[in-house]
Amino acid sequence: MMQVPIVCFVTFNRLGLTVKNLTALLKSTDDFELHIVDNNSTDDTWKYIRGIKDKRMKSRKRFNINYGVVYAINYVLSKRKKDQYFILIENDVCIETQDFVTKFMETMDTFQDVGLLGCARKNFFEQKGIKPKKITQKGLSYYKYDMIIGCFNCIRPEVFDYIGYWNEETYAADQDMSSRINKYTPYVTGYAASIELNQTQYISCDQCLYRKECSLINQNRTCFNIHRKNYSHDKFAESLQEKKKMYYQQLRNGKRTIYCASIHDTESMRKHYYDIKMAHDNFNFFKKNGN
């Protein structure tokens, strides 16, 4: 019997979006294992998460320090069973297709060479100026493209045999994942054609589903102000190029393979090359700038 997919939902402040988007997620008619990770939010996010009741909820974890989103994703990925699909959802994604798991599986079953399917909000391709190739077979379609923005995606189990984990050494996330899959595995990447989402980035307090319970209202603060103050990914991106250069140099000289180990999986670190200095440099950046 096939395992239901594991769904990883990562939060970091912006409780207004988290409540809205998790409410939409849990309206899904599909089955899955839900794991929620909170990256040291300092609004009421963790209080809200602890109160969620749904039979599909398998774990909820709060890190007392934000070490970056890759650290959080790999924590959940380390819980994945070998034959489980892995679905990543970031907290700014509102899923409008209630049977999204079914849609992912239909597309993956039809297109056996697709290793990762992302999802794109309306007009995303036009906004980014990209023209993916639409592939159609047996009445189903997806958009083939070699760079997938990873806010909401599904990864085939067999892909992890090649790549291991998200890359903690470069911390390049979407760029790294897309590159490793397309260049070094038999699989390709693309965007799902049958799943709709929106990525509203802000809602006012009077629109928030949590407004009656929110402890920030009387403090003249909002969850979005807290998020903006601690968001440091743009600053971190400045250091990515040198890390990527080092990683691909290690690939070229045979020092390592594309398989990436994780700090959450000691066996992976024992069996595969892991530049712990590079990884800790990334963790420490977010520890210093994202808390």
Coordinates of C-alpha atoms in Angstrom, one line a residue:
M1 CA 0.0 0.0 0.0
M2 CA 1.4 3.4 -1.0
Q3 CA 2.2 5.8 1.8
V4 CA 0.3 9.1 1.8
P5 CA 2.6 12.1 1.0
I6 CA 4.3 14.0 3.8
V7 CA 3.5 17.7 3.8
C8 CA 5.9 20.2 5.3
F9 CA 4.5 23.6 6.3
V10 CA 7.1 26.1 7.5
T11 CA 6.2 29.3 9.4
F12 CA 8.0 32.4 10.5
N13 CA 5.9 35.1 12.0
R14 CA 3.2 36.7 9.7
L15 CA 0.5 34.8 11.8
G16 CA -2.3 36.5 9.8
L17 CA -1.1 34.6 6.6
T18 CA -0.4 31.4 8.5
V19 CA -3.9 31.2 9.9
K20 CA -5.5 32.1 6.5
N21 CA -3.3 29.6 4.6
L22 CA -3.4 26.7 7.0
T23 CA -7.2 27.1 7.2
A24 CA -7.3 26.7 3.4
L25 CA -4.8 23.8 3.5
L26 CA -6.9 21.9 6.0
K27 CA -10.0 22.2 3.9
S28 CA -8.3 19.8 1.5
T29 CA -10.3 16.6 0.7
D30 CA -7.1 14.6 0.4
D31 CA -5.1 12.6 2.9
F32 CA -1.5 13.4 3.9
E33 CA 0.8 13.6 6.9
L34 CA 1.1 17.2 8.0
H35 CA 4.2 18.4 9.8
I36 CA 4.4 22.0 10.9
V37 CA 7.7 23.7 11.8
D38 CA 7.8 27.2 13.4
N39 CA 11.1 29.0 13.0
N40 CA 11.1 30.9 16.3
S41 CA 8.2 33.2 15.5
T42 CA 7.7 35.9 18.2
D43 CA 4.1 36.7 17.4
D44 CA 1.3 34.2 18.4
T45 CA 2.1 31.7 15.7
W46 CA 3.2 28.9 18.1
K47 CA 0.1 29.4 20.3
Y48 CA -2.1 29.0 17.2
I49 CA -0.2 26.0 15.9
R50 CA -0.6 24.1 19.2
G51 CA -4.3 24.6 19.0
I52 CA -4.8 23.0 15.6
K53 CA -6.9 19.8 15.6
D54 CA -6.8 17.7 12.5
K55 CA -6.3 13.9 12.2
R56 CA -3.7 14.5 9.5
M57 CA -1.4 16.4 11.8
K58 CA 1.6 14.2 12.6
S59 CA 4.0 16.6 14.3
R60 CA 4.5 20.3 15.3
K61 CA 7.9 21.6 16.1
R62 CA 9.1 25.0 17.3
F63 CA 12.8 25.9 17.0
N64 CA 13.9 28.3 19.7
I65 CA 16.4 29.8 17.2
N66 CA 15.7 30.5 13.5
Y67 CA 18.5 28.8 11.5
G68 CA 16.9 29.5 8.2
V69 CA 14.2 27.7 6.1
V70 CA 16.5 25.0 4.8
Y71 CA 17.3 23.8 8.3
A72 CA 13.5 23.6 9.0
I73 CA 12.7 21.8 5.8
N74 CA 15.4 19.2 6.3
Y75 CA 14.1 18.5 9.8
V76 CA 10.8 17.4 8.4
L77 CA 12.5 15.6 5.4
S78 CA 14.5 13.5 7.9
K79 CA 11.1 12.0 9.0
R80 CA 10.1 11.0 5.5
K81 CA 9.7 7.2 4.8
K82 CA 11.5 5.9 1.7
D83 CA 8.5 5.7 -0.6
Q84 CA 6.8 8.9 0.5
Y85 CA 6.3 11.9 -1.8
F86 CA 7.4 15.1 -0.1
I87 CA 5.3 18.3 -0.5
L88 CA 6.7 21.6 0.7
I89 CA 4.4 24.6 1.5
E90 CA 5.7 27.9 2.8
N91 CA 3.4 30.0 4.9
D92 CA 2.6 32.6 2.2
V93 CA 0.9 30.0 0.0
C94 CA -2.9 29.8 0.0
I95 CA -4.0 26.7 -1.9
E96 CA -7.2 27.1 -3.8
T97 CA -7.4 23.6 -5.2
Q98 CA -8.7 21.3 -2.4
D99 CA -7.6 18.1 -4.0
F100 CA -4.1 19.3 -4.6
V101 CA -2.5 16.0 -3.5
T102 CA -4.6 14.1 -6.0
K103 CA -3.6 16.6 -8.7
F104 CA 0.1 16.2 -7.9
M105 CA -0.1 12.4 -8.0
E106 CA -2.1 12.3 -11.3
T107 CA 0.6 14.5 -13.0
M108 CA 3.5 12.5 -11.5
D109 CA 1.9 9.2 -12.5
T110 CA 1.4 10.4 -16.0
F111 CA 4.8 12.0 -16.5
Q112 CA 7.3 9.5 -15.0
D113 CA 10.3 11.7 -15.8
V114 CA 9.1 14.6 -13.7
G115 CA 11.0 14.7 -10.4
L116 CA 9.8 17.9 -9.0
L117 CA 6.6 19.8 -9.6
G118 CA 6.2 23.4 -8.5
C119 CA 3.1 25.6 -8.5
A120 CA 2.7 29.0 -9.9
R121 CA 0.3 31.8 -8.9
K122 CA -1.8 33.4 -11.6
N123 CA 0.2 35.5 -14.1
F124 CA 3.5 34.3 -12.6
F125 CA 5.0 33.4 -15.9
E126 CA 4.2 36.7 -17.4
Q127 CA 5.5 38.6 -14.4
K128 CA 8.8 36.7 -14.5
G129 CA 9.1 36.9 -18.2
I130 CA 9.5 33.1 -18.6
K131 CA 8.0 30.8 -21.2
P132 CA 7.9 27.2 -20.0
K133 CA 7.1 24.4 -22.5
K134 CA 3.6 23.0 -22.0
I135 CA 3.7 19.2 -22.1
T136 CA 0.5 17.3 -22.6
Q137 CA -0.2 13.6 -22.4
K138 CA -3.4 11.6 -21.8
G139 CA -5.4 14.8 -21.2
L140 CA -3.0 16.0 -18.5
S141 CA -0.4 18.8 -18.7
Y142 CA 2.5 20.4 -16.9
Y143 CA 4.8 23.2 -17.7
K144 CA 8.4 22.1 -18.2
Y145 CA 11.0 24.5 -16.8
D146 CA 14.5 24.2 -15.3
M147 CA 14.2 26.7 -12.4
I148 CA 11.3 26.1 -9.9
I149 CA 10.5 28.7 -7.2
G150 CA 10.1 26.4 -4.2
C151 CA 7.2 28.1 -2.3
F152 CA 5.0 25.1 -3.0
N153 CA 6.3 21.9 -4.6
C154 CA 6.1 18.1 -4.7
I155 CA 9.1 15.9 -5.1
R156 CA 9.1 12.2 -6.2
P157 CA 10.5 9.7 -3.7
E158 CA 13.1 8.3 -6.1
V159 CA 14.7 11.7 -6.5
F160 CA 15.9 11.7 -2.9
D161 CA 18.0 8.6 -3.6
Y162 CA 20.1 10.9 -5.8
I163 CA 20.1 14.2 -4.0
G164 CA 19.6 13.4 -0.3
Y165 CA 18.5 16.7 1.4
W166 CA 18.2 20.4 0.6
N167 CA 21.7 21.7 0.4
E168 CA 22.7 23.0 3.8
E169 CA 26.2 24.0 2.5
T170 CA 25.1 26.4 -0.2
Y171 CA 21.7 27.2 1.3
A172 CA 20.7 28.1 -2.3
A173 CA 17.3 26.3 -1.8
D174 CA 15.3 26.6 -5.1
Q175 CA 18.3 27.3 -7.3
D176 CA 20.3 24.4 -6.0
M177 CA 17.4 21.9 -5.9
S178 CA 16.4 22.6 -9.5
S179 CA 20.0 22.5 -10.7
R180 CA 20.9 19.2 -9.1
I181 CA 17.7 17.5 -10.3
N182 CA 18.0 18.7 -13.9
K183 CA 21.8 18.3 -14.4
Y184 CA 22.6 15.3 -12.3
T185 CA 19.5 13.0 -12.2
P186 CA 17.3 11.3 -14.9
Y187 CA 14.5 13.6 -13.8
V188 CA 13.2 17.0 -14.9
T189 CA 11.3 19.8 -13.2
G190 CA 8.2 21.8 -14.0
Y191 CA 5.1 23.6 -12.8
A192 CA 1.8 21.9 -12.2
A193 CA -1.0 23.0 -14.6
S194 CA -4.0 21.8 -12.5
I195 CA -3.3 23.4 -9.1
E196 CA -4.3 27.0 -8.3
L197 CA -2.9 29.2 -5.5
N198 CA -2.4 32.8 -4.5
Q199 CA 0.4 34.4 -2.6
T200 CA -1.1 37.4 -0.9
Q201 CA 1.7 39.0 1.1
Y202 CA -0.2 41.1 3.5
I203 CA -3.6 41.2 5.2
S204 CA -4.9 43.9 7.6
C205 CA -5.7 43.2 11.2
D206 CA -9.4 43.7 10.6
Q207 CA -9.2 40.9 7.9
C208 CA -7.3 38.5 10.1
L209 CA -9.0 35.3 11.2
Y210 CA -7.0 35.4 14.5
R211 CA -7.8 39.0 15.4
K212 CA -10.0 38.2 18.4
E213 CA -7.2 36.1 20.0
C214 CA -4.2 38.2 18.9
S215 CA -2.0 39.5 21.8
L216 CA -0.3 42.1 19.6
I217 CA -3.2 44.4 19.0
N218 CA -2.9 46.1 22.3
Q219 CA 0.8 46.4 21.9
N220 CA 0.7 48.6 18.8
R221 CA 2.5 45.9 16.9
T222 CA 1.6 43.6 14.0
C223 CA 2.9 40.2 13.0
F224 CA 3.9 41.7 9.6
N225 CA 6.1 44.3 11.3
I226 CA 7.8 41.6 13.3
H227 CA 8.4 39.6 10.1
R228 CA 9.9 42.5 8.2
K229 CA 12.2 43.3 11.1
N230 CA 13.7 39.8 11.2
Y231 CA 13.5 38.8 7.5
S232 CA 17.1 38.4 6.2
H233 CA 17.0 36.3 3.1
D234 CA 17.7 39.1 0.8
K235 CA 20.8 40.0 2.7
F236 CA 21.9 36.4 2.8
A237 CA 21.5 36.0 -1.0
E238 CA 24.6 38.2 -1.4
S239 CA 26.8 35.4 -0.1
L240 CA 25.3 32.6 -2.2
Q241 CA 27.5 32.9 -5.3
E242 CA 30.7 32.1 -3.5
K243 CA 29.2 29.1 -1.7
K244 CA 27.7 27.7 -4.9
K245 CA 31.1 28.1 -6.6
M246 CA 32.8 26.1 -3.9
Y247 CA 30.1 23.4 -4.0
Y248 CA 30.3 22.9 -7.7
Q249 CA 34.1 22.9 -7.6
Q250 CA 33.9 20.0 -5.1
L251 CA 31.6 18.2 -7.6
R252 CA 33.9 18.7 -10.5
N253 CA 37.0 17.5 -8.7
G254 CA 35.3 14.4 -7.4
K255 CA 35.5 15.4 -3.8
R256 CA 31.7 14.8 -3.4
T257 CA 28.6 13.7 -5.2
I258 CA 25.3 15.6 -5.6
Y259 CA 24.0 13.8 -2.5
C260 CA 23.6 16.3 0.3
A261 CA 23.7 15.2 3.9
S262 CA 21.8 17.0 6.8
I263 CA 22.6 18.0 10.3
H264 CA 19.3 16.2 11.2
D265 CA 20.5 12.8 9.9
T266 CA 23.8 11.6 11.4
E267 CA 23.8 8.5 9.2
S268 CA 23.7 10.7 6.1
M269 CA 26.7 12.7 7.5
R270 CA 28.6 9.6 8.1
K271 CA 28.1 8.1 4.7
H272 CA 28.4 11.3 2.5
Y273 CA 30.7 14.3 2.3
Y274 CA 29.4 17.2 4.4
D275 CA 31.2 20.5 4.7
I276 CA 30.1 21.3 8.2
K277 CA 32.0 24.6 8.3
M278 CA 30.0 25.9 5.3
A279 CA 26.7 24.6 6.8
H280 CA 27.3 26.2 10.2
D281 CA 28.3 29.5 8.6
N282 CA 24.7 29.5 7.1
F283 CA 23.0 28.5 10.3
N284 CA 24.9 31.2 12.2
F285 CA 24.0 33.9 9.7
F286 CA 20.3 33.4 10.4
K287 CA 20.9 32.9 14.1
K288 CA 22.5 36.4 14.1
N289 CA 20.2 38.1 11.6
G290 CA 16.9 36.3 11.7
N291 CA 15.9 36.2 15.3

